[in-house]
């Protein structure tokens, strides 16, 4: 294939040209192959089996092996030979079905009228062409076919145009088969398919299609009578039809038995989304908690030794202790507790909820504190137990995360050790710095320092090792034999001058770290420049002079200091202790960040210590976001850097006093300055990134804490109900109604979650029939609570209207027993405002439409409100990954979504395991099943297998033990033993007193491993001896004792048990700490799975205000100036509405109007600026003022900074600069008479074009002066290009130039603005449209496009692919992203849009087709050049 094949739209060849192109270069090689094939077919049939055996042997040799007949299995050999014969027989039958020219000649000899047809072309012409084509297709795709737009390039190719116009002389059966894959056929049933295949085979027979009937007689030259005679003599070929039919049936059966896998049907991305990949199935099958499998996947190969295990406990303890603030005597118990928790995680493989629930005693430090004896009470205890809580549940999640970080640390440490061992073995390296620093490294930064040191010190040796490894692994790479400048200096004469500095970089690092005794610096006897200018050190041609030698030696020494791990460790520690953050505004930030901007709080921020930054992580993340937007520059520096540098100078200088010593000390100070300049860049970058990571973690944890509060809510508890009981709810909402007089929707939800009824009320404020309908509904359904929510401020009025109706009609709630009097009583029906953050996401989702197809969107919103009142935790769990759409922290969007999801998941795991899940309810109710993935040991993958296994076992679980399988009852295992150990106590089964096989403890938080303790406590509470216990168990099974305790109602007797004695016996006899576990058992025996969540939290007035208005105390407060829209004007007052929907009343006294009436100055629909004087959030009452004196005082936020933390001088200078700029712009305001001219700046132009169509433009003044104009046009949403236009031949400074010039690499000149807009802007806009409408364009970001390319190449490994996407950073440019296979690196080239064309790599292409073809040619040439 040549380069022309890459060009789309090439002219097609006519018949003769096509034939010549096919025959050209075919040569005898193709003909010879064909002759050999024909010769083999024409041999006598008696030689066929011998040929088969010979070909088998030849094929075996070709494949690289020969099988000895004595060693080969006879049956296998026979089967292979049978398959080969069968294949050859099929080929022969196809060839024999068609009559070639020799056969026709023989038939014609008996018929004098037969005329031999003259062959118009060589006999094997067509076959040669076909073979040439087949060979080209069978060959692997070369570089020329890369990025082919043919989507079926890997599929079997169809006939080309020349073949379809070929002579009728071609074989008929082959002609039919060649079109088999060309026409897309309809899908038929099995019977229809079989019938169709028979018909096609019948039609394709040569006797019927070509040589039978008219076509056959014409082709052979024989009449019908002669052919009929021949048929009677030789048969019609159907004698063995039955055998062929049997063979076809067998092939169909074999095809049907082929196993079809999911990856054969779905795209890889779909399998990943649905968790159906092979890796997901492996996670399901592995008996290990799912979350552990996923988290530890990168570190499966890391096996910790006992010493490393102890090191990990100490490492984690050192990280956590500063934040815990424990007393000194608790440090050792704290470290032991961490070691024990790690043992639970790593050895026992139990998750956080299990450790917190069933190993709580190991998280507490209990000590016996002696007390003074009481002479009046000789039996008083001699000591009291003092318990200190060492670890909480959040700490357990931190330990789990630290465990992963430590494994990553060990993994990298091991990798460095292996590299060093290779250096020792191959290059005989012995490095004390490495051997000393590697075991001491406690962070990834320190390990990276050691790695950088290793690569700097032994660069050439590591290259040799890499080359050896490449040859061992079979990957040949050209070795890079060129040495670095540092290697050349180290191995050259100049390095002796580096040693002459009298101290090594590592000795200097020891002095800085204060390790061991001080290392003293020795001075040479000659001056530095004299030593450098000797012949022994001069190194021409690179360093021909002494000054160059000295400079090279100083650079080498500075580089050694910068690469030394000890020096880096010391400087990094100093940065974390003494580092400060400064924030400097950029030129863009000067204008864009005004006093109302959220970034103004750090626009002039200075001298912020890292500890202060850590206390306000959200502000630091906003600073980095502003830096990313180009508005500020965030710098980290050392406080009192000069004094720090003086201390370093003392550590590197000598103590001698002489001219030589002074000269060498001067050089050492220069070296130190060079080293610090490099180290400062490295340290500031690392510290900046680490601070960002820590701040992100802190914000994510703040989100988790807020989410935990939302989850820690029991169902709403009406008067008289037990906490945890699900209420019946009537939910009402007016939706987007702003007047409060529109129709409202309602939904009635039973306690089991069923939506039994929903509807509308016309108007609950004024319509009497709607009020009566509401009263009738409440009296008929008797709800426990009414929930109200909506999208506007009118919802608050709706709440008041409903409360008024309830009060007027005396509507009461459910009856309950008065705890004081014991009598039945009622309270007025409660109406509450419901948090609607879940309902807002739910009511427009596909899930809502699926679950409630006949309910309106507002009705679904009401359903979600009701279910939130019934169980908030289930509503949050049902959101899945959409949970990140809820705002838990103002700076949440500045944290990667994966971190937020991970933290939110841990909060849900904690709460779900606290509450437990009824496993049988989860199997039958998908709403409850949403909680199963958060159960200890499970996850989304294991949840699906659990539900599937339970359904296979009959759809119900009778006991916890049944989850691991029961062969006697034919119950399949639902989970493995290890996962069961994790999840058993958190999956409960409702206790049935009437069922003797039902175990009460299966309905409690007690783990099956502690059932014996619970039964022992029950027996002791009932005061049963061993014989009584044995009799009960023999009669009714192991659960008989607890069942008897419940049946007798004697649960409170367990309170009389002395659990301390139980705990001491367990610790003494079994070395088990179970004191807290015993307390849990006692509580569960009295109240199984008691509701431990807090009572339902009602929204505060401030939260209701934010929910209905969208305004917080930061965005809406006293002193702010806001726009108000006048709705109605009277003489002495007028009514207006704020943007947030709140109605305000403005009196005459609140204005500067001298007239006695307001209507003389104001009118409806007028928008005014007003200053907020008072905000009453509970009543949605706001007072504003229109007085000019109030409006002149701008709103300024109070910024609480110390005097040295804010640059007041820079702030004042910037204010003065902005005032001067404003004056200049007002003096030189330019106006041009053109319909597209607007007196805007760049930001205003972008804002104006934001609502316009793509390609729209405007002309505006330029900041470059009166001889420039600016044209801004909309490239795409959020992307605007600003074009600088130079005006030439101007009559005066305010007129438009007669010649307009647009510069750049290529200059464009226009005579007027209209020509510029049409021929420049609109021409580029048309090219942008052409690009975006092209099939290769991707509408997402560059990252999205690259992900799509990666997914595509993984799904199509033999293909290469490319796509275009927009470059928002550089308007007018697009990315051309490409990936030449699944293992190739991702590449991207910039494509520039110019008038009437596209520009790529300096080449101009008129349209997208030319651009695509040009890209392929350029890429091909580049790859060809690389290979050369």
PDB file of N, CA, C and O in Angstrom, residues 255-310:
ATOM      1  N   UNK A 255     -21.669 -25.083  16.634  1.00  0.00           N
ATOM      2  CA  UNK A 255     -21.706 -23.629  16.775  1.00  0.00           C
ATOM      3  C   UNK A 255     -22.595 -23.205  17.924  1.00  0.00           C
ATOM      4  O   UNK A 255     -22.306 -22.262  18.655  1.00  0.00           O
ATOM      5  N   UNK A 256     -23.709 -23.898  18.099  1.00  0.00           N
ATOM      6  CA  UNK A 256     -24.634 -23.545  19.179  1.00  0.00           C
ATOM      7  C   UNK A 256     -24.091 -23.837  20.547  1.00  0.00           C
ATOM      8  O   UNK A 256     -24.488 -23.232  21.534  1.00  0.00           O
ATOM      9  N   UNK A 257     -23.148 -24.806  20.640  1.00  0.00           N
ATOM     10  CA  UNK A 257     -22.607 -25.174  21.946  1.00  0.00           C
ATOM     11  C   UNK A 257     -21.464 -24.271  22.384  1.00  0.00           C
ATOM     12  O   UNK A 257     -20.934 -24.415  23.470  1.00  0.00           O
ATOM     13  N   UNK A 258     -21.034 -23.371  21.501  1.00  0.00           N
ATOM     14  CA  UNK A 258     -19.968 -22.463  21.884  1.00  0.00           C
ATOM     15  C   UNK A 258     -20.434 -21.539  23.004  1.00  0.00           C
ATOM     16  O   UNK A 258     -21.515 -20.974  22.946  1.00  0.00           O
ATOM     17  N   UNK A 259     -19.567 -21.380  24.023  1.00  0.00           N
ATOM     18  CA  UNK A 259     -19.922 -20.561  25.187  1.00  0.00           C
ATOM     19  C   UNK A 259     -19.746 -19.079  24.866  1.00  0.00           C
ATOM     20  O   UNK A 259     -18.693 -18.658  24.406  1.00  0.00           O
ATOM     21  N   UNK A 260     -20.782 -18.309  25.070  1.00  0.00           N
ATOM     22  CA  UNK A 260     -20.764 -16.868  24.814  1.00  0.00           C
ATOM     23  C   UNK A 260     -20.579 -16.137  26.129  1.00  0.00           C
ATOM     24  O   UNK A 260     -21.377 -16.284  27.054  1.00  0.00           O
ATOM     25  N   UNK A 261     -19.503 -15.384  26.245  1.00  0.00           N
ATOM     26  CA  UNK A 261     -19.200 -14.659  27.470  1.00  0.00           C
ATOM     27  C   UNK A 261     -19.699 -13.219  27.379  1.00  0.00           C
ATOM     28  O   UNK A 261     -19.952 -12.696  26.296  1.00  0.00           O
ATOM     29  N   UNK A 262     -19.769 -12.591  28.564  1.00  0.00           N
ATOM     30  CA  UNK A 262     -20.265 -11.210  28.606  1.00  0.00           C
ATOM     31  C   UNK A 262     -19.356 -10.268  27.828  1.00  0.00           C
ATOM     32  O   UNK A 262     -19.832  -9.329  27.186  1.00  0.00           O
ATOM     33  N   UNK A 263     -18.046 -10.517  27.872  1.00  0.00           N
ATOM     34  CA  UNK A 263     -17.138  -9.620  27.167  1.00  0.00           C
ATOM     35  C   UNK A 263     -17.282  -9.731  25.658  1.00  0.00           C
ATOM     36  O   UNK A 263     -16.766  -8.885  24.930  1.00  0.00           O
ATOM     37  N   UNK A 264     -17.951 -10.807  25.189  1.00  0.00           N
ATOM     38  CA  UNK A 264     -18.229 -10.912  23.759  1.00  0.00           C
ATOM     39  C   UNK A 264     -19.433 -10.071  23.357  1.00  0.00           C
ATOM     40  O   UNK A 264     -19.661  -9.856  22.162  1.00  0.00           O
ATOM     41  N   UNK A 265     -20.218  -9.611  24.338  1.00  0.00           N
ATOM     42  CA  UNK A 265     -21.457  -8.888  24.052  1.00  0.00           C
ATOM     43  C   UNK A 265     -21.334  -7.411  24.399  1.00  0.00           C
ATOM     44  O   UNK A 265     -21.787  -6.543  23.646  1.00  0.00           O
ATOM     45  N   UNK A 266     -20.695  -7.091  25.534  1.00  0.00           N
ATOM     46  CA  UNK A 266     -20.679  -5.729  26.031  1.00  0.00           C
ATOM     47  C   UNK A 266     -19.304  -5.094  25.818  1.00  0.00           C
ATOM     48  O   UNK A 266     -18.285  -5.780  25.778  1.00  0.00           O
ATOM     49  N   UNK A 267     -19.303  -3.778  25.738  1.00  0.00           N
ATOM     50  CA  UNK A 267     -18.069  -3.021  25.667  1.00  0.00           C
ATOM     51  C   UNK A 267     -17.362  -3.083  27.028  1.00  0.00           C
ATOM     52  O   UNK A 267     -18.008  -3.230  28.072  1.00  0.00           O
ATOM     53  N   UNK A 268     -16.022  -2.976  27.045  1.00  0.00           N
ATOM     54  CA  UNK A 268     -15.306  -3.001  28.327  1.00  0.00           C
ATOM     55  C   UNK A 268     -15.796  -1.947  29.311  1.00  0.00           C
ATOM     56  O   UNK A 268     -15.884  -2.203  30.509  1.00  0.00           O
ATOM     57  N   UNK A 269     -16.122  -0.755  28.806  1.00  0.00           N
ATOM     58  CA  UNK A 269     -16.601   0.301  29.706  1.00  0.00           C
ATOM     59  C   UNK A 269     -17.923  -0.092  30.358  1.00  0.00           C
ATOM     60  O   UNK A 269     -18.173   0.219  31.533  1.00  0.00           O
ATOM     61  N   UNK A 270     -18.790  -0.788  29.608  1.00  0.00           N
ATOM     62  CA  UNK A 270     -20.066  -1.229  30.171  1.00  0.00           C
ATOM     63  C   UNK A 270     -19.836  -2.289  31.245  1.00  0.00           C
ATOM     64  O   UNK A 270     -20.497  -2.294  32.287  1.00  0.00           O
ATOM     65  N   UNK A 271     -18.919  -3.199  30.992  1.00  0.00           N
ATOM     66  CA  UNK A 271     -18.624  -4.233  31.982  1.00  0.00           C
ATOM     67  C   UNK A 271     -18.043  -3.622  33.252  1.00  0.00           C
ATOM     68  O   UNK A 271     -18.367  -4.052  34.360  1.00  0.00           O
ATOM     69  N   UNK A 272     -17.191  -2.616  33.088  1.00  0.00           N
ATOM     70  CA  UNK A 272     -16.622  -1.959  34.262  1.00  0.00           C
ATOM     71  C   UNK A 272     -17.707  -1.237  35.046  1.00  0.00           C
ATOM     72  O   UNK A 272     -17.757  -1.307  36.281  1.00  0.00           O
ATOM     73  N   UNK A 273     -18.610  -0.564  34.330  1.00  0.00           N
ATOM     74  CA  UNK A 273     -19.679   0.173  34.999  1.00  0.00           C
ATOM     75  C   UNK A 273     -20.603  -0.764  35.760  1.00  0.00           C
ATOM     76  O   UNK A 273     -21.040  -0.453  36.867  1.00  0.00           O
ATOM     77  N   UNK A 274     -20.876  -1.930  35.172  1.00  0.00           N
ATOM     78  CA  UNK A 274     -21.783  -2.888  35.821  1.00  0.00           C
ATOM     79  C   UNK A 274     -21.067  -3.882  36.723  1.00  0.00           C
ATOM     80  O   UNK A 274     -21.678  -4.800  37.246  1.00  0.00           O
ATOM     81  N   UNK A 275     -19.751  -3.703  36.883  1.00  0.00           N
ATOM     82  CA  UNK A 275     -18.949  -4.573  37.745  1.00  0.00           C
ATOM     83  C   UNK A 275     -19.079  -6.033  37.323  1.00  0.00           C
ATOM     84  O   UNK A 275     -19.366  -6.915  38.137  1.00  0.00           O
ATOM     85  N   UNK A 276     -18.841  -6.298  36.040  1.00  0.00           N
ATOM     86  CA  UNK A 276     -18.964  -7.647  35.498  1.00  0.00           C
ATOM     87  C   UNK A 276     -17.683  -8.101  34.817  1.00  0.00           C
ATOM     88  O   UNK A 276     -17.700  -9.066  34.045  1.00  0.00           O
ATOM     89  N   UNK A 277     -16.583  -7.443  35.092  1.00  0.00           N
ATOM     90  CA  UNK A 277     -15.323  -7.867  34.503  1.00  0.00           C
ATOM     91  C   UNK A 277     -14.801  -9.106  35.232  1.00  0.00           C
ATOM     92  O   UNK A 277     -15.320  -9.511  36.289  1.00  0.00           O
ATOM     93  N   UNK A 278     -13.758  -9.716  34.663  1.00  0.00           N
ATOM     94  CA  UNK A 278     -13.152 -10.887  35.308  1.00  0.00           C
ATOM     95  C   UNK A 278     -12.609 -10.521  36.682  1.00  0.00           C
ATOM     96  O   UNK A 278     -12.677 -11.320  37.627  1.00  0.00           O
ATOM     97  N   UNK A 279     -12.076  -9.321  36.796  1.00  0.00           N
ATOM     98  CA  UNK A 279     -11.561  -8.885  38.092  1.00  0.00           C
ATOM     99  C   UNK A 279     -12.688  -8.750  39.113  1.00  0.00           C
ATOM    100  O   UNK A 279     -12.525  -9.138  40.281  1.00  0.00           O
ATOM    101  N   UNK A 280     -13.822  -8.233  38.691  1.00  0.00           N
ATOM    102  CA  UNK A 280     -14.974  -8.131  39.599  1.00  0.00           C
ATOM    103  C   UNK A 280     -15.436  -9.512  40.039  1.00  0.00           C
ATOM    104  O   UNK A 280     -15.762  -9.721  41.222  1.00  0.00           O
ATOM    105  N   UNK A 281     -15.489 -10.441  39.127  1.00  0.00           N
ATOM    106  CA  UNK A 281     -15.903 -11.799  39.484  1.00  0.00           C
ATOM    107  C   UNK A 281     -14.910 -12.437  40.441  1.00  0.00           C
ATOM    108  O   UNK A 281     -15.297 -13.210  41.322  1.00  0.00           O
ATOM    109  N   UNK A 282     -13.623 -12.125  40.265  1.00  0.00           N
ATOM    110  CA  UNK A 282     -12.627 -12.651  41.187  1.00  0.00           C
ATOM    111  C   UNK A 282     -12.829 -12.084  42.590  1.00  0.00           C
ATOM    112  O   UNK A 282     -12.680 -12.801  43.588  1.00  0.00           O
ATOM    113  N   UNK A 283     -13.187 -10.809  42.665  1.00  0.00           N
ATOM    114  CA  UNK A 283     -13.462 -10.200  43.974  1.00  0.00           C
ATOM    115  C   UNK A 283     -14.658 -10.880  44.626  1.00  0.00           C
ATOM    116  O   UNK A 283     -14.667 -11.144  45.836  1.00  0.00           O
ATOM    117  N   UNK A 284     -15.691 -11.175  43.841  1.00  0.00           N
ATOM    118  CA  UNK A 284     -16.864 -11.863  44.385  1.00  0.00           C
ATOM    119  C   UNK A 284     -16.494 -13.224  44.954  1.00  0.00           C
ATOM    120  O   UNK A 284     -16.998 -13.643  45.999  1.00  0.00           O
ATOM    121  N   UNK A 285     -15.620 -13.931  44.252  1.00  0.00           N
ATOM    122  CA  UNK A 285     -15.328 -15.310  44.631  1.00  0.00           C
ATOM    123  C   UNK A 285     -14.330 -15.402  45.774  1.00  0.00           C
ATOM    124  O   UNK A 285     -14.317 -16.400  46.498  1.00  0.00           O
ATOM    125  N   UNK A 286     -13.495 -14.392  45.963  1.00  0.00           N
ATOM    126  CA  UNK A 286     -12.450 -14.448  46.984  1.00  0.00           C
ATOM    127  C   UNK A 286     -13.052 -14.220  48.367  1.00  0.00           C
ATOM    128  O   UNK A 286     -13.814 -13.274  48.581  1.00  0.00           O
ATOM    129  N   UNK A 287     -12.679 -15.078  49.305  1.00  0.00           N
ATOM    130  CA  UNK A 287     -13.199 -14.979  50.669  1.00  0.00           C
ATOM    131  C   UNK A 287     -12.361 -13.976  51.459  1.00  0.00           C
ATOM    132  O   UNK A 287     -11.543 -14.333  52.297  1.00  0.00           O
ATOM    133  N   UNK A 288     -12.574 -12.719  51.141  1.00  0.00           N
ATOM    134  CA  UNK A 288     -11.888 -11.608  51.791  1.00  0.00           C
ATOM    135  C   UNK A 288     -12.776 -10.387  51.658  1.00  0.00           C
ATOM    136  O   UNK A 288     -13.449 -10.236  50.640  1.00  0.00           O
ATOM    137  N   UNK A 289     -12.842  -9.520  52.679  1.00  0.00           N
ATOM    138  CA  UNK A 289     -13.690  -8.328  52.553  1.00  0.00           C
ATOM    139  C   UNK A 289     -13.413  -7.562  51.273  1.00  0.00           C
ATOM    140  O   UNK A 289     -12.261  -7.340  50.898  1.00  0.00           O
ATOM    141  N   UNK A 290     -14.487  -7.151  50.606  1.00  0.00           N
ATOM    142  CA  UNK A 290     -14.342  -6.520  49.288  1.00  0.00           C
ATOM    143  C   UNK A 290     -13.540  -5.234  49.361  1.00  0.00           C
ATOM    144  O   UNK A 290     -12.688  -4.977  48.513  1.00  0.00           O
ATOM    145  N   UNK A 291     -13.790  -4.430  50.372  1.00  0.00           N
ATOM    146  CA  UNK A 291     -13.070  -3.167  50.464  1.00  0.00           C
ATOM    147  C   UNK A 291     -11.578  -3.411  50.692  1.00  0.00           C
ATOM    148  O   UNK A 291     -10.739  -2.641  50.208  1.00  0.00           O
ATOM    149  N   UNK A 292     -11.235  -4.451  51.419  1.00  0.00           N
ATOM    150  CA  UNK A 292      -9.825  -4.794  51.603  1.00  0.00           C
ATOM    151  C   UNK A 292      -9.191  -5.215  50.280  1.00  0.00           C
ATOM    152  O   UNK A 292      -8.065  -4.831  49.962  1.00  0.00           O
ATOM    153  N   UNK A 293      -9.897  -6.015  49.508  1.00  0.00           N
ATOM    154  CA  UNK A 293      -9.346  -6.472  48.237  1.00  0.00           C
ATOM    155  C   UNK A 293      -9.024  -5.300  47.316  1.00  0.00           C
ATOM    156  O   UNK A 293      -7.969  -5.261  46.686  1.00  0.00           O
ATOM    157  N   UNK A 294      -9.947  -4.357  47.240  1.00  0.00           N
ATOM    158  CA  UNK A 294      -9.766  -3.229  46.326  1.00  0.00           C
ATOM    159  C   UNK A 294      -8.647  -2.311  46.828  1.00  0.00           C
ATOM    160  O   UNK A 294      -7.790  -1.870  46.054  1.00  0.00           O
ATOM    161  N   UNK A 295      -8.645  -2.023  48.129  1.00  0.00           N
ATOM    162  CA  UNK A 295      -7.651  -1.098  48.675  1.00  0.00           C
ATOM    163  C   UNK A 295      -6.245  -1.692  48.633  1.00  0.00           C
ATOM    164  O   UNK A 295      -5.265  -0.984  48.366  1.00  0.00           O
ATOM    165  N   UNK A 296      -6.130  -2.992  48.883  1.00  0.00           N
ATOM    166  CA  UNK A 296      -4.802  -3.618  48.971  1.00  0.00           C
ATOM    167  C   UNK A 296      -4.319  -4.207  47.657  1.00  0.00           C
ATOM    168  O   UNK A 296      -3.255  -4.832  47.612  1.00  0.00           O
ATOM    169  N   UNK A 297      -5.078  -4.032  46.611  1.00  0.00           N
ATOM    170  CA  UNK A 297      -4.704  -4.602  45.316  1.00  0.00           C
ATOM    171  C   UNK A 297      -3.301  -4.196  44.871  1.00  0.00           C
ATOM    172  O   UNK A 297      -2.522  -5.041  44.408  1.00  0.00           O
ATOM    173  N   UNK A 298      -2.900  -2.905  44.976  1.00  0.00           N
ATOM    174  CA  UNK A 298      -1.537  -2.552  44.519  1.00  0.00           C
ATOM    175  C   UNK A 298      -0.432  -3.146  45.375  1.00  0.00           C
ATOM    176  O   UNK A 298       0.726  -3.138  44.963  1.00  0.00           O
ATOM    177  N   UNK A 299      -0.768  -3.649  46.577  1.00  0.00           N
ATOM    178  CA  UNK A 299       0.263  -4.095  47.499  1.00  0.00           C
ATOM    179  C   UNK A 299       0.121  -5.579  47.869  1.00  0.00           C
ATOM    180  O   UNK A 299       0.539  -5.993  48.947  1.00  0.00           O
ATOM    181  N   UNK A 300      -0.489  -6.357  46.975  1.00  0.00           N
ATOM    182  CA  UNK A 300      -0.651  -7.784  47.256  1.00  0.00           C
ATOM    183  C   UNK A 300       0.698  -8.479  47.458  1.00  0.00           C
ATOM    184  O   UNK A 300       0.810  -9.421  48.230  1.00  0.00           O
ATOM    185  N   UNK A 301       1.690  -8.011  46.734  1.00  0.00           N
ATOM    186  CA  UNK A 301       2.993  -8.666  46.779  1.00  0.00           C
ATOM    187  C   UNK A 301       3.819  -8.246  47.987  1.00  0.00           C
ATOM    188  O   UNK A 301       4.889  -8.816  48.221  1.00  0.00           O
ATOM    189  N   UNK A 302       3.351  -7.268  48.755  1.00  0.00           N
ATOM    190  CA  UNK A 302       4.109  -6.761  49.900  1.00  0.00           C
ATOM    191  C   UNK A 302       3.774  -7.602  51.130  1.00  0.00           C
ATOM    192  O   UNK A 302       2.639  -7.586  51.612  1.00  0.00           O
ATOM    193  N   UNK A 303       4.748  -8.337  51.623  1.00  0.00           N
ATOM    194  CA  UNK A 303       4.579  -9.152  52.834  1.00  0.00           C
ATOM    195  C   UNK A 303       5.452  -8.547  53.924  1.00  0.00           C
ATOM    196  O   UNK A 303       6.682  -8.464  53.779  1.00  0.00           O
ATOM    197  N   UNK A 304       4.817  -8.117  55.008  1.00  0.00           N
ATOM    198  CA  UNK A 304       5.545  -7.474  56.098  1.00  0.00           C
ATOM    199  C   UNK A 304       6.160  -8.513  57.016  1.00  0.00           C
ATOM    200  O   UNK A 304       5.516  -9.510  57.375  1.00  0.00           O
ATOM    201  N   UNK A 305       7.396  -8.272  57.404  1.00  0.00           N
ATOM    202  CA  UNK A 305       8.037  -9.113  58.408  1.00  0.00           C
ATOM    203  C   UNK A 305       7.587  -8.684  59.804  1.00  0.00           C
ATOM    204  O   UNK A 305       6.928  -7.649  59.966  1.00  0.00           O
ATOM    205  N   UNK A 306       7.957  -9.474  60.807  1.00  0.00           N
ATOM    206  CA  UNK A 306       7.584  -9.117  62.184  1.00  0.00           C
ATOM    207  C   UNK A 306       8.200  -7.785  62.592  1.00  0.00           C
ATOM    208  O   UNK A 306       7.547  -6.970  63.273  1.00  0.00           O
ATOM    209  N   UNK A 307       9.443  -7.557  62.176  1.00  0.00           N
ATOM    210  CA  UNK A 307      10.088  -6.291  62.514  1.00  0.00           C
ATOM    211  C   UNK A 307       9.390  -5.119  61.827  1.00  0.00           C
ATOM    212  O   UNK A 307       9.199  -4.057  62.423  1.00  0.00           O
ATOM    213  N   UNK A 308       9.021  -5.315  60.579  1.00  0.00           N
ATOM    214  CA  UNK A 308       8.313  -4.246  59.861  1.00  0.00           C
ATOM    215  C   UNK A 308       6.940  -4.005  60.462  1.00  0.00           C
ATOM    216  O   UNK A 308       6.448  -2.873  60.467  1.00  0.00           O
ATOM    217  N   UNK A 309       6.312  -5.061  60.970  1.00  0.00           N
ATOM    218  CA  UNK A 309       5.007  -4.906  61.604  1.00  0.00           C
ATOM    219  C   UNK A 309       5.127  -4.030  62.850  1.00  0.00           C
ATOM    220  O   UNK A 309       4.297  -3.137  63.096  1.00  0.00           O
ATOM    221  N   UNK A 310       6.169  -4.247  63.645  1.00  0.00           N
ATOM    222  CA  UNK A 310       6.394  -3.404  64.818  1.00  0.00           C
ATOM    223  C   UNK A 310       6.743  -1.978  64.385  1.00  0.00           C
ATOM    224  O   UNK A 310       6.300  -1.009  65.013  1.00  0.00           O
TER     225      UNK A 310
END
